[in-house]
Amino acid sequence: MSKTSVRLGVDIGGTFTDVVLEVADQPFSTKILTTYAAPENAIIEGMHQVCAKAGVSPDQIDQIVHGTTLATNALIERRGAKTALITTEGFRDVIEMRTESRFEQYDLNLTLPEPLLPRQRRYTLSERVDARGEVLIPLDRSEVETLADQISEAGYDSVAVGLIHSYLNDAHERMIREVLTEKLPDVMVSLSCEVSPQMREYERFNTTVANAYIKPLMKSYLGRLKGRLRDEGADCDIFLMHSGGGIISLESAAEFPVRLVESGPAGGAVFAAHIAARYGLEKVLSFDMGGTTAKICLIKNQTPKTSRVFEVARTYRFKKGSGMPISIPVIDMVEIGAGGGSLAHVDSMRQIRVGPESAGSEPGPACYGRGGEKPAVTDADLVLGRLDPDTFAGGAIQLHTDRAEAALRTHLGAELDMDATTAAFGLAEVVDENMANAARVHAVENGEDLGEYTMIAFGGAAPLHAGRLCEKLGVDRLLVPPGAGVGSAIGFLRAPFSFEANRSVYMKLSDFDATKIKGLLSDLKTEAAGFVRSCDAQSDILCEFKVYMRYTGQGWEIPIVLSEAQAMAPDAETFKHLFEQDYSKLFGRTVAGLDIEITVWSVNATTPPEPVTRGETTSGTLQAPVDAERQMFDPAKAASLTTSVVQRAAMTVGAEVAGPAAITEDETTIIVPESRRAIRQPDGCIDVIRKG
């Protein structure tokens, strides 16, 4: 990617909107409370603040990269447009029947999540394409026109079109769009053959419905944002972070907003991978904790793990299958409702529970003094001495310890016969254990030992909890990079332009057709590269080729990476060797005598990553200047300890502080437990390691 001199990164979170301006590689940042009614207001305010800090005007900004949780929140809160689904006759109930699997085997009262669209908003047409892409029942255009009249009469804003096997033959879906565009020019249309051209109709239909459901909202927001920025003088290119870890044009984002569902967390993973490359770390646990959620991602060889399907709005914590599947390229991570604004309550078994409900920015935790009454994680952090009420968010938000204590006593202490400090201790331990358990589950699912990993923590709340998390997980080393409080927004500025094109074409290795495969991968390469070239007209484009393979009869595939030479000169023995090699790594053995099949073909086109210079490290050589001391509760000791307070800006290279300590800055606070010590590295990272 060509380097521009002034770039702005913006991340809208559930509580804060993070804004970072880079001027000739020097960062200027701020955090603004998210304005839910008009999210662009916080962006405009933040832009003016960082421009003032940098001494530049908005018209000097060359490029803006934006990520947002608006798409995710619209799906979770069911705040999308009035949407209809058009599908093949006989498949009307696919999104309600799901896969018919039980994600909780022994829950007699199991309730499946409601589909995005009720049955009366799902329509069918008499048409049929078979699993080879051949037309069995042609689509009658007059039938589509009649249905278009019904949709017009019902007043829909958006239409999702998902026909059976349309990923192999999209002619019928395109005819439906042609008719709808002619008869209903103001209605937005999403085709499954474009949104998610993959097998498995439940995931494909649901993804297309989700895209249609949020498309009017996101298109309106992105249009307003572009107009407001132009009015403020920032008339420059605007790009959006997508879930797969790259950036796409505003126009592509408006057409496929479902690709933005994990855009904020993806930026954080890119940020952590960049730090891992600077330190030459092969195994990194990325820990991103903001105001509403915590995100955990495994990064190996400086590359975040990716997936083709993920879930949003899970109704059962950690339970696969209890959420809404979205079938798009995505950085693979686990996300739970554990952030600074996550609310606590006592359940029917007299146990403290935290999240997934959040106080957000309106009204915020009780200590914000904005009307919040229930205790949040931030209230517990304040009462435990981890936060200074006078310097939170650089002094922009005055925290009220008395209100935090009152909320803890009323909602937890009164129920469990605890004082405010004990209630805060319980709340903090529960949320930390929730996050530790999520990390353990994610590691086990991927066959990893977290004891071999280094944690990289960022987000406003992560440095407050990362030290305790390392104690729980047996992780020896923690890195907190400069700008950790706005890490995802910085990650946006490190991400390449990229787009992944994929398609389902079923093929067994026994029926290997090299000519067909080369043509298919060439077409996908052209499609993916075209999206990237629309964003960057000059940079080189790199392509990664993947095929998803399994033994015949298995229910799921594993991704196999091909070099360009292997993709352009496909060979069955090469494909088999690569599959068996990766299958053995995952499962310890191969299966003799079974044929192997390919279900999905994928090409990811990307501009070259930003070059990273390997940095030097230092051991602690001098004592960091202690600014003050205060009492802070140490959960491992279950006691209050006298804690050193150190200004991060005052720590020179090699400066060391032994825990317990609090290293403060405007956007976050790093808590160093009694079991650890912290060293300031030459690149500004705070390196927190086990004592001894």
Short mmCIF file of N, CA and C in Angstrom, two decimals, residues 75-78 98 101-104 107 109-115 202 311-325 335-337 355-357:
data_model
loop_
_atom_site.label_atom_id
_atom_site.label_comp_id
_atom_site.label_asym_id
_atom_site.label_seq_id
_atom_site.Cartn_x
_atom_site.Cartn_y
_atom_site.Cartn_z
N LEU A 75 -27.87 -6.31 14.01
CA LEU A 75 -28.29 -7.71 13.97
C LEU A 75 -28.67 -8.21 15.36
N ILE A 76 -27.85 -7.87 16.36
CA ILE A 76 -28.11 -8.34 17.72
C ILE A 76 -29.41 -7.75 18.26
N GLU A 77 -29.60 -6.47 18.01
CA GLU A 77 -30.76 -5.77 18.57
C GLU A 77 -31.98 -5.81 17.64
N ARG A 78 -31.85 -6.47 16.50
CA ARG A 78 -32.95 -6.59 15.53
C ARG A 78 -33.49 -5.21 15.12
N ARG A 98 -32.92 -24.26 10.55
CA ARG A 98 -31.49 -24.27 10.83
C ARG A 98 -30.88 -25.58 10.35
N SER A 101 -29.61 -29.28 14.56
CA SER A 101 -28.72 -29.79 15.60
C SER A 101 -29.05 -29.10 16.92
N ARG A 102 -28.78 -29.78 18.02
CA ARG A 102 -29.00 -29.23 19.36
C ARG A 102 -27.65 -28.78 19.91
N PHE A 103 -27.50 -27.49 20.13
CA PHE A 103 -26.23 -26.99 20.64
C PHE A 103 -26.07 -27.25 22.14
N GLU A 104 -27.17 -27.59 22.83
CA GLU A 104 -27.11 -27.96 24.24
C GLU A 104 -27.93 -29.24 24.39
N ASP A 107 -30.48 -29.76 27.65
CA ASP A 107 -31.40 -28.70 28.09
C ASP A 107 -32.80 -29.01 27.56
N ASN A 109 -35.44 -27.44 28.07
CA ASN A 109 -36.16 -26.21 27.73
C ASN A 109 -35.43 -25.41 26.65
N LEU A 110 -34.65 -26.08 25.85
CA LEU A 110 -33.85 -25.41 24.82
C LEU A 110 -34.75 -24.59 23.89
N THR A 111 -34.37 -23.34 23.70
CA THR A 111 -35.09 -22.45 22.80
C THR A 111 -34.15 -22.02 21.68
N LEU A 112 -34.50 -22.31 20.45
CA LEU A 112 -33.66 -21.92 19.33
C LEU A 112 -33.83 -20.43 19.05
N PRO A 113 -32.77 -19.76 18.64
CA PRO A 113 -32.89 -18.34 18.31
C PRO A 113 -33.90 -18.12 17.19
N GLU A 114 -34.64 -17.04 17.30
CA GLU A 114 -35.62 -16.71 16.26
C GLU A 114 -34.90 -16.29 14.98
N PRO A 115 -35.42 -16.67 13.81
CA PRO A 115 -34.81 -16.20 12.56
C PRO A 115 -35.00 -14.69 12.41
N TYR A 202 -28.50 -23.11 4.54
CA TYR A 202 -28.86 -22.37 5.76
C TYR A 202 -27.92 -21.21 6.00
N GLU A 311 -20.38 -16.80 14.09
CA GLU A 311 -21.72 -16.57 14.62
C GLU A 311 -21.79 -15.25 15.36
N VAL A 312 -22.91 -14.58 15.22
CA VAL A 312 -23.18 -13.39 16.03
C VAL A 312 -24.43 -13.66 16.86
N ALA A 313 -24.59 -12.90 17.92
CA ALA A 313 -25.79 -12.94 18.77
C ALA A 313 -26.05 -14.34 19.33
N ARG A 314 -25.01 -14.97 19.90
CA ARG A 314 -25.22 -16.28 20.52
C ARG A 314 -26.13 -16.14 21.74
N THR A 315 -27.07 -17.05 21.86
CA THR A 315 -27.98 -17.02 23.00
C THR A 315 -27.42 -17.82 24.18
N TYR A 316 -26.46 -18.71 23.92
CA TYR A 316 -25.79 -19.47 24.97
C TYR A 316 -24.29 -19.17 24.88
N ARG A 317 -23.71 -18.68 25.96
CA ARG A 317 -22.30 -18.31 25.95
C ARG A 317 -21.42 -19.51 25.61
N PHE A 318 -20.48 -19.33 24.69
CA PHE A 318 -19.52 -20.33 24.24
C PHE A 318 -20.15 -21.46 23.43
N LYS A 319 -21.46 -21.46 23.19
CA LYS A 319 -22.10 -22.59 22.53
C LYS A 319 -22.20 -22.37 21.03
N LYS A 320 -21.41 -23.12 20.28
CA LYS A 320 -21.52 -23.06 18.83
C LYS A 320 -22.89 -23.58 18.41
N GLY A 321 -23.50 -22.88 17.47
CA GLY A 321 -24.82 -23.27 17.00
C GLY A 321 -25.94 -22.48 17.63
N SER A 322 -25.64 -21.72 18.69
CA SER A 322 -26.70 -20.96 19.37
C SER A 322 -26.84 -19.55 18.83
N GLY A 323 -26.02 -19.22 17.82
CA GLY A 323 -26.07 -17.87 17.26
C GLY A 323 -26.52 -17.86 15.82
N MET A 324 -26.30 -16.73 15.19
CA MET A 324 -26.70 -16.51 13.81
C MET A 324 -25.47 -16.69 12.92
N PRO A 325 -25.43 -17.72 12.07
CA PRO A 325 -24.23 -17.96 11.26
C PRO A 325 -24.11 -16.96 10.12
N GLU A 335 -15.58 -14.02 20.95
CA GLU A 335 -16.03 -12.72 21.45
C GLU A 335 -17.11 -12.94 22.50
N ILE A 336 -16.93 -12.33 23.67
CA ILE A 336 -17.92 -12.47 24.73
C ILE A 336 -18.30 -11.09 25.26
N GLY A 337 -19.46 -11.04 25.88
CA GLY A 337 -19.96 -9.79 26.44
C GLY A 337 -19.27 -9.46 27.75
N GLY A 355 -22.44 -9.49 32.31
CA GLY A 355 -22.73 -9.46 30.88
C GLY A 355 -23.81 -10.46 30.51
N PRO A 356 -24.19 -10.54 29.23
CA PRO A 356 -23.65 -9.74 28.13
C PRO A 356 -24.22 -8.32 28.04
N GLU A 357 -25.24 -8.01 28.91
CA GLU A 357 -25.82 -6.66 28.87
C GLU A 357 -24.76 -5.62 29.23
#
